[in-house]
């Protein structure tokens, strides 16, 4: 999105507050307290520490600390955590808004656009937290801002894993039940570059103590080096990486495939890529997809584009295979990532960069 579009309106504010339970009645996120209905397989909760809860220590950007959380209804032991970071979109629900916190309207619920994926992963034993980054979308194009906001949430989750901190009362069922040594990240668009930045060899030392990022998925990611030719901010050679792009992406194309070029012959961990032939950029996020208010179809091949649900189901399959392999040690879906097994209903091209020989 352009800076001009960052000041446009978004969905109605009520959408931000809604949560859902798979197989159970809806609950409100207003109280930000973990809750469930009997019989549901997953639980949706939320936390909100306010629009100005985090000030970036490097740039001074002021951000909200707000997220939606999906988890299994029955929690036992320590579960792996997947952190989702959306990309650049409308920051506020009023098209005339020009400041953060929103001077007009309410915050835009981009972070709710991946609920379908989060619920599916929660059914498979993951805790999934999707972060809101509207403050950054209004104020900043610094990718370090996005990475450091992820780290701030991870700091809070590290405290929760020990049964303490600001999230302990908001997510009581997860106190002591999150494995911070099995953390995955997924970033879409600008969030895709952010998760590569956060896990990069250069910046991995900024991850909070006690947290290990074990898998990074960049979804339709932005890819450019600044300064040109210096990829150190996003070079990830010590953590498994997956990149998912789409052949009809009208926003960033398939530039993200270059992340695999960067690690060829250098990485100590596998790197996978998947290109969906007829997918686009926005359909991965349901809040950016028509008929949602202000949703946009950015496809460059509208005559043959994948249906939104087909594209979302494909992402769910690939992401599940990737995170189960590298956070849970379950290799049942690895053949999807390598292309040995085709995914029904879509045409895709896969690539695998094997770890370099020592």
CSV table of C-alpha atoms in Angstrom, one decimal:
chain,number,residue,atom,x,y,z
A,1,UNK,CA,0.0,0.0,0.0
A,2,UNK,CA,1.0,3.6,-0.5
A,3,UNK,CA,1.3,6.1,2.3
A,4,UNK,CA,-1.8,7.8,0.9
A,5,UNK,CA,-3.8,4.6,1.2
A,6,UNK,CA,-2.7,4.2,4.8
A,7,UNK,CA,-5.0,7.0,5.8
A,8,UNK,CA,-8.1,5.4,4.2
A,9,UNK,CA,-11.0,3.7,6.1
A,10,UNK,CA,-11.3,0.1,7.0
A,11,UNK,CA,-13.9,-2.4,8.2
A,12,UNK,CA,-16.4,-1.4,10.8
A,13,UNK,CA,-15.0,-1.3,14.3
A,14,UNK,CA,-17.3,-4.1,15.5
A,15,UNK,CA,-15.4,-6.6,13.4
A,16,UNK,CA,-12.3,-6.0,15.6
A,17,UNK,CA,-14.1,-7.2,18.7
A,18,UNK,CA,-15.5,-10.4,17.4
A,19,UNK,CA,-14.0,-13.8,18.2
A,20,UNK,CA,-15.3,-17.3,17.4
A,21,UNK,CA,-15.2,-20.8,18.7
A,22,UNK,CA,-15.0,-23.8,16.4
A,23,UNK,CA,-18.0,-25.8,17.2
A,24,UNK,CA,-19.1,-23.4,19.9
A,25,UNK,CA,-21.0,-20.2,20.3
A,26,UNK,CA,-19.2,-16.8,19.6
A,27,UNK,CA,-17.7,-14.9,22.5
A,28,UNK,CA,-16.7,-11.3,22.8
A,29,UNK,CA,-13.1,-10.2,22.9
A,30,UNK,CA,-13.9,-7.0,24.8
A,31,UNK,CA,-13.1,-8.6,28.2
A,32,UNK,CA,-9.9,-10.1,26.7
A,33,UNK,CA,-10.2,-13.1,29.0
A,34,UNK,CA,-9.7,-16.7,27.8
A,35,UNK,CA,-13.0,-18.6,27.7
A,36,UNK,CA,-14.6,-21.7,26.0
A,37,UNK,CA,-17.9,-23.4,25.5
A,38,UNK,CA,-18.3,-27.1,26.3
A,39,UNK,CA,-17.8,-29.2,23.2
A,40,UNK,CA,-15.6,-26.8,21.2
A,41,UNK,CA,-12.3,-28.2,19.8
A,42,UNK,CA,-10.6,-24.8,19.8
A,43,UNK,CA,-10.8,-21.7,21.9
A,44,UNK,CA,-10.5,-18.1,20.7
A,45,UNK,CA,-9.4,-15.4,23.2
A,46,UNK,CA,-7.8,-12.0,22.9
A,47,UNK,CA,-5.6,-9.6,24.8
A,48,UNK,CA,-5.4,-5.8,24.4
A,49,UNK,CA,-2.9,-3.7,26.5
A,50,UNK,CA,-3.8,-0.5,24.7
A,51,UNK,CA,-3.0,1.5,21.5
A,52,UNK,CA,0.2,3.0,23.0
A,53,UNK,CA,1.4,0.0,25.0
A,54,UNK,CA,4.8,-0.3,23.2
A,55,UNK,CA,7.3,2.4,22.1
A,56,UNK,CA,9.9,1.1,19.8
A,57,UNK,CA,13.3,1.6,21.5
A,58,UNK,CA,15.1,2.3,18.2
A,59,UNK,CA,12.7,4.4,16.2
A,60,UNK,CA,10.2,5.7,18.8
A,61,UNK,CA,7.2,4.3,16.9
A,62,UNK,CA,4.2,3.9,19.2
A,63,UNK,CA,2.3,0.7,18.7
A,64,UNK,CA,-0.6,-1.2,20.2
A,65,UNK,CA,-0.1,-4.5,22.0
A,66,UNK,CA,-3.2,-6.4,20.8
A,67,UNK,CA,-3.7,-9.9,19.5
A,68,UNK,CA,-6.2,-12.7,19.0
A,69,UNK,CA,-5.2,-16.2,20.3
A,70,UNK,CA,-6.4,-19.6,19.1
A,71,UNK,CA,-5.6,-22.7,21.2
A,72,UNK,CA,-6.9,-26.2,21.7
A,73,UNK,CA,-9.8,-26.4,24.1
A,74,UNK,CA,-8.0,-29.1,26.1
A,75,UNK,CA,-4.5,-28.0,27.1
A,76,UNK,CA,-2.0,-30.4,28.3
A,77,UNK,CA,1.8,-30.1,28.6
A,78,UNK,CA,3.7,-27.4,26.8
A,79,UNK,CA,2.4,-26.5,23.3
A,80,UNK,CA,4.3,-25.0,20.4
A,81,UNK,CA,3.5,-21.4,19.6
A,82,UNK,CA,3.0,-19.8,16.1
A,83,UNK,CA,3.1,-16.0,15.9
A,84,UNK,CA,1.4,-14.3,12.9
A,85,UNK,CA,2.1,-10.8,11.7
A,86,UNK,CA,0.0,-9.1,9.0
A,87,UNK,CA,1.2,-6.6,6.5
A,88,UNK,CA,0.5,-3.1,5.4
A,89,UNK,CA,-3.2,-2.2,5.2
A,90,UNK,CA,-5.7,0.4,6.5
A,91,UNK,CA,-4.9,1.4,10.0
A,92,UNK,CA,-8.2,2.9,11.1
A,93,UNK,CA,-11.9,2.5,10.1
A,94,UNK,CA,-12.4,6.1,9.1
A,95,UNK,CA,-10.9,7.0,5.8
A,96,UNK,CA,-10.0,10.5,7.1
A,97,UNK,CA,-7.9,9.2,9.9
A,98,UNK,CA,-4.3,10.6,9.9
A,99,UNK,CA,-2.9,9.8,13.3
A,100,UNK,CA,-2.3,6.9,15.7
A,101,UNK,CA,-4.1,6.2,18.0
A,102,UNK,CA,-6.9,6.6,15.4
A,103,UNK,CA,-8.0,10.2,15.5
A,104,UNK,CA,-11.1,9.1,13.6
A,105,UNK,CA,-12.7,5.6,13.7
A,106,UNK,CA,-11.3,2.5,15.3
A,107,UNK,CA,-8.4,0.2,14.7
A,108,UNK,CA,-8.6,-2.0,11.6
A,109,UNK,CA,-8.8,-5.8,12.3
A,110,UNK,CA,-6.2,-7.1,9.8
A,111,UNK,CA,-4.9,-9.5,12.5
A,112,UNK,CA,-8.3,-11.3,12.4
A,113,UNK,CA,-7.8,-12.2,8.7
A,114,UNK,CA,-6.0,-15.4,9.5
A,115,UNK,CA,-8.5,-17.0,11.9
A,116,UNK,CA,-9.1,-19.8,9.4
A,117,UNK,CA,-5.4,-20.9,9.6
A,118,UNK,CA,-5.1,-20.3,13.3
A,119,UNK,CA,-8.2,-22.5,14.1
A,120,UNK,CA,-6.8,-25.3,11.9
A,121,UNK,CA,-3.4,-25.2,13.6
A,122,UNK,CA,-5.1,-25.0,17.1
A,123,UNK,CA,-6.9,-28.2,16.2
A,124,UNK,CA,-3.5,-29.8,15.7
A,125,UNK,CA,-2.1,-28.8,19.0
A,126,UNK,CA,-0.6,-25.4,18.3
A,127,UNK,CA,-1.2,-22.1,20.2
A,128,UNK,CA,-1.5,-19.3,17.5
A,129,UNK,CA,-1.3,-15.6,18.3
A,130,UNK,CA,-2.0,-13.1,15.5
A,131,UNK,CA,-0.7,-9.6,16.2
A,132,UNK,CA,-2.2,-6.3,15.3
A,133,UNK,CA,0.3,-3.8,13.8
A,134,UNK,CA,-2.0,-0.9,12.9
A,135,UNK,CA,0.1,1.7,14.7
A,136,UNK,CA,3.1,0.7,12.5
A,137,UNK,CA,0.9,0.8,9.4
A,138,UNK,CA,-0.2,4.4,10.2
A,139,UNK,CA,3.3,5.7,11.1
A,140,UNK,CA,6.2,3.6,9.8
A,141,UNK,CA,7.7,1.7,6.9
A,142,UNK,CA,10.6,0.5,9.1
A,143,UNK,CA,10.8,-3.3,9.1
A,144,UNK,CA,12.7,-3.3,12.3
A,145,UNK,CA,9.6,-1.8,13.9
A,146,UNK,CA,7.6,-4.9,12.9
A,147,UNK,CA,10.3,-7.3,14.1
A,148,UNK,CA,10.6,-5.6,17.4
A,149,UNK,CA,6.9,-5.6,17.9
A,150,UNK,CA,7.0,-9.4,17.4
A,151,UNK,CA,9.7,-9.6,20.0
A,152,UNK,CA,7.7,-7.5,22.5
A,153,UNK,CA,4.8,-10.0,22.2
A,154,UNK,CA,7.3,-12.9,22.6
A,155,UNK,CA,8.6,-11.2,25.8
A,156,UNK,CA,5.1,-11.2,27.2
A,157,UNK,CA,4.6,-14.9,26.1
A,158,UNK,CA,7.9,-15.8,27.8
A,159,UNK,CA,6.5,-14.5,31.0
A,160,UNK,CA,3.2,-16.3,30.5
A,161,UNK,CA,5.1,-19.5,30.0
A,162,UNK,CA,6.4,-19.0,33.5
A,163,UNK,CA,3.0,-18.3,34.8
A,164,UNK,CA,3.5,-14.5,35.3
A,165,UNK,CA,3.3,-11.2,33.6
A,166,UNK,CA,0.6,-9.1,31.9
A,167,UNK,CA,-1.0,-12.0,30.0
A,168,UNK,CA,-1.3,-14.3,33.0
A,169,UNK,CA,-4.8,-13.1,34.0
A,170,UNK,CA,-5.9,-12.7,30.4
A,171,UNK,CA,-5.0,-16.2,29.3
A,172,UNK,CA,-5.1,-18.2,32.5
A,173,UNK,CA,-5.5,-21.6,30.7
A,174,UNK,CA,-2.1,-21.1,29.1
A,175,UNK,CA,0.0,-20.3,32.1
A,176,UNK,CA,2.9,-22.8,32.1
A,177,UNK,CA,1.6,-24.5,28.9
A,178,UNK,CA,3.5,-22.8,26.1
A,179,UNK,CA,6.9,-24.1,24.9
A,180,UNK,CA,9.0,-21.1,24.1
A,181,UNK,CA,11.7,-23.3,22.7
A,182,UNK,CA,9.2,-24.3,19.9
A,183,UNK,CA,8.2,-21.0,18.3
A,184,UNK,CA,7.2,-20.4,14.7
A,185,UNK,CA,6.6,-17.2,12.9
A,186,UNK,CA,4.4,-16.4,9.9
A,187,UNK,CA,4.4,-13.0,8.3
A,188,UNK,CA,2.3,-11.8,5.3
A,189,UNK,CA,3.5,-9.1,2.8
A,190,UNK,CA,5.5,-6.6,4.8
A,191,UNK,CA,5.0,-8.9,7.8
A,192,UNK,CA,6.8,-11.5,5.7
A,193,UNK,CA,9.9,-9.4,5.5
A,194,UNK,CA,9.5,-8.7,9.2
A,195,UNK,CA,9.7,-12.3,10.2
A,196,UNK,CA,12.7,-12.8,8.0
A,197,UNK,CA,14.3,-9.8,9.7
A,198,UNK,CA,13.4,-11.0,13.2
A,199,UNK,CA,14.9,-14.4,12.6
A,200,UNK,CA,17.9,-13.3,10.6
A,201,UNK,CA,21.5,-14.2,11.5
A,202,UNK,CA,22.0,-10.5,12.1
A,203,UNK,CA,19.1,-9.8,14.4
A,204,UNK,CA,18.4,-13.2,16.1
A,205,UNK,CA,20.3,-12.0,19.1
A,206,UNK,CA,17.4,-9.5,19.7
A,207,UNK,CA,14.9,-12.3,20.3
A,208,UNK,CA,14.0,-12.4,24.0
A,209,UNK,CA,16.0,-14.6,26.3
A,210,UNK,CA,14.5,-18.1,26.6
A,211,UNK,CA,12.8,-18.0,23.2
A,212,UNK,CA,13.9,-20.1,20.3
A,213,UNK,CA,12.4,-19.4,16.8
A,214,UNK,CA,12.4,-22.8,15.1
A,215,UNK,CA,10.5,-22.2,11.9
A,216,UNK,CA,9.8,-19.0,9.7
A,217,UNK,CA,7.2,-18.8,7.0
A,218,UNK,CA,7.2,-15.7,4.8
A,219,UNK,CA,3.8,-15.4,3.0
A,220,UNK,CA,3.7,-13.3,-0.2
A,221,UNK,CA,6.6,-11.4,1.3
A,222,UNK,CA,8.1,-8.1,0.3
A,223,UNK,CA,11.7,-8.6,-0.9
A,224,UNK,CA,14.2,-5.8,-1.4
A,225,UNK,CA,17.5,-5.1,0.1
A,226,UNK,CA,18.4,-1.8,1.7
A,227,UNK,CA,21.0,-0.8,0.8
A,228,UNK,CA,20.8,-2.6,-2.5
A,229,UNK,CA,22.9,-5.7,-2.5
A,230,UNK,CA,23.1,-6.1,1.3
A,231,UNK,CA,20.7,-8.8,2.3
A,232,UNK,CA,22.0,-9.2,5.9
A,233,UNK,CA,18.9,-7.8,7.6
A,234,UNK,CA,16.8,-10.8,6.2
A,235,UNK,CA,19.4,-13.5,5.7
A,236,UNK,CA,18.3,-16.6,7.6
A,237,UNK,CA,20.7,-19.5,7.5
A,238,UNK,CA,20.3,-21.0,11.0
A,239,UNK,CA,16.5,-21.6,11.0
A,240,UNK,CA,14.2,-23.6,8.6
A,241,UNK,CA,12.4,-21.2,6.2
A,242,UNK,CA,9.4,-21.5,4.0
A,243,UNK,CA,8.2,-19.0,1.4
A,244,UNK,CA,4.8,-19.1,-0.2
A,245,UNK,CA,4.1,-16.9,-3.2
A,246,UNK,CA,1.4,-16.6,-5.9
A,247,UNK,CA,1.7,-16.4,-9.6
A,248,UNK,CA,-1.0,-13.7,-10.0
A,249,UNK,CA,0.0,-11.5,-7.0
A,250,UNK,CA,-0.6,-8.0,-8.1
A,251,UNK,CA,1.0,-6.4,-5.1
A,252,UNK,CA,4.5,-7.8,-4.7
A,253,UNK,CA,4.6,-10.5,-7.4
A,254,UNK,CA,6.9,-13.4,-6.5
A,255,UNK,CA,9.8,-11.4,-5.4
A,256,UNK,CA,9.9,-13.4,-2.2
A,257,UNK,CA,11.3,-16.4,-4.0
A,258,UNK,CA,14.6,-14.5,-3.9
A,259,UNK,CA,14.9,-15.4,-0.2
A,260,UNK,CA,15.8,-18.9,-1.3
A,261,UNK,CA,18.4,-17.6,-3.7
A,262,UNK,CA,20.0,-15.7,-0.8
A,263,UNK,CA,20.5,-18.9,1.2
A,264,UNK,CA,21.5,-21.3,-1.6
A,265,UNK,CA,24.8,-22.9,-0.6
A,266,UNK,CA,24.9,-21.0,2.7
A,267,UNK,CA,22.1,-22.3,4.9
A,268,UNK,CA,22.5,-24.9,7.7
A,269,UNK,CA,18.8,-25.6,7.6
A,270,UNK,CA,16.3,-26.5,4.8
A,271,UNK,CA,14.5,-23.8,2.9
A,272,UNK,CA,11.3,-24.5,1.0
A,273,UNK,CA,9.2,-22.5,-1.4
A,274,UNK,CA,5.8,-22.9,-2.9
A,275,UNK,CA,4.3,-20.9,-5.7
A,276,UNK,CA,0.6,-21.1,-6.2
A,277,UNK,CA,0.0,-20.7,-9.9
A,278,UNK,CA,-3.3,-18.7,-9.8
A,279,UNK,CA,-3.2,-17.2,-6.3
A,280,UNK,CA,-3.1,-13.5,-5.5
A,281,UNK,CA,-1.9,-11.4,-2.6
A,282,UNK,CA,-4.9,-10.4,-0.6
A,283,UNK,CA,-7.0,-13.6,-0.5
A,284,UNK,CA,-4.7,-15.0,2.2
A,285,UNK,CA,-6.2,-12.5,4.6
A,286,UNK,CA,-10.0,-12.7,4.8
A,287,UNK,CA,-10.3,-9.0,6.0
A,288,UNK,CA,-8.6,-7.9,2.7
A,289,UNK,CA,-10.8,-10.1,0.5
A,290,UNK,CA,-14.1,-9.1,-1.1
A,291,UNK,CA,-16.9,-9.0,-0.1
A,292,UNK,CA,-15.4,-7.7,3.1
A,293,UNK,CA,-15.7,-3.9,3.4
A,294,UNK,CA,-12.9,-2.3,1.4
A,295,UNK,CA,-11.5,-5.8,0.5
A,296,UNK,CA,-9.7,-5.7,-2.8
A,297,UNK,CA,-9.0,-8.4,-5.5
A,298,UNK,CA,-5.5,-7.6,-6.6
A,299,UNK,CA,-5.2,-10.6,-9.0
A,300,UNK,CA,-3.4,-10.1,-12.3
A,301,UNK,CA,-5.4,-13.1,-13.7
A,302,UNK,CA,-9.0,-12.6,-12.6
A,303,UNK,CA,-10.3,-14.9,-15.4
A,304,UNK,CA,-8.7,-17.9,-13.7
A,305,UNK,CA,-7.9,-16.9,-10.2
A,306,UNK,CA,-8.3,-19.3,-7.3
A,307,UNK,CA,-11.3,-18.9,-5.1
A,308,UNK,CA,-10.5,-17.3,-1.8
A,309,UNK,CA,-11.3,-20.5,0.2
A,310,UNK,CA,-9.2,-22.6,-2.2
A,311,UNK,CA,-6.2,-20.3,-1.7
A,312,UNK,CA,-6.7,-20.2,2.0
A,313,UNK,CA,-7.0,-24.0,2.3
A,314,UNK,CA,-3.8,-24.4,0.3
A,315,UNK,CA,-1.9,-22.1,2.7
A,316,UNK,CA,-3.3,-24.1,5.6
A,317,UNK,CA,-2.0,-27.3,4.2
A,318,UNK,CA,1.4,-26.0,3.4
A,319,UNK,CA,1.8,-24.1,6.7
A,320,UNK,CA,0.6,-27.1,8.7
A,321,UNK,CA,3.1,-29.4,7.0
A,322,UNK,CA,5.9,-26.9,7.7
A,323,UNK,CA,5.2,-26.2,11.3
A,324,UNK,CA,4.5,-29.8,12.2
A,325,UNK,CA,7.8,-30.8,10.7
A,326,UNK,CA,9.9,-28.2,12.3
A,327,UNK,CA,8.1,-27.5,15.6
A,328,UNK,CA,6.7,-30.9,16.4
A,329,UNK,CA,9.1,-33.3,14.5
A,330,UNK,CA,6.2,-34.8,12.5
A,331,UNK,CA,7.1,-35.3,8.9
A,332,UNK,CA,3.8,-36.6,7.5
A,333,UNK,CA,3.2,-33.5,5.4
A,334,UNK,CA,6.8,-33.0,4.3
A,335,UNK,CA,6.1,-34.5,0.8
A,336,UNK,CA,3.8,-31.5,0.2
A,337,UNK,CA,6.7,-29.1,0.8
A,338,UNK,CA,9.1,-30.9,-1.4
A,339,UNK,CA,6.6,-31.5,-4.2
A,340,UNK,CA,6.6,-35.3,-4.0
A,341,UNK,CA,2.9,-35.1,-3.3
A,342,UNK,CA,0.6,-32.7,-5.1
A,343,UNK,CA,-2.1,-30.8,-3.2
A,344,UNK,CA,-5.5,-31.4,-4.8
A,345,UNK,CA,-7.3,-28.4,-6.2
A,346,UNK,CA,-4.3,-26.2,-6.9
A,347,UNK,CA,-1.3,-26.2,-9.3
A,348,UNK,CA,1.9,-25.2,-7.5
A,349,UNK,CA,5.6,-25.2,-8.1
A,350,UNK,CA,7.9,-26.2,-5.2
A,351,UNK,CA,11.6,-25.8,-4.5
A,352,UNK,CA,13.9,-27.1,-1.8
A,353,UNK,CA,17.2,-25.7,-0.8
A,354,UNK,CA,19.1,-28.4,1.1
A,355,UNK,CA,21.5,-27.5,3.9
A,356,UNK,CA,25.0,-26.8,2.7
A,357,UNK,CA,27.6,-29.4,3.3
A,358,UNK,CA,29.9,-28.4,6.2
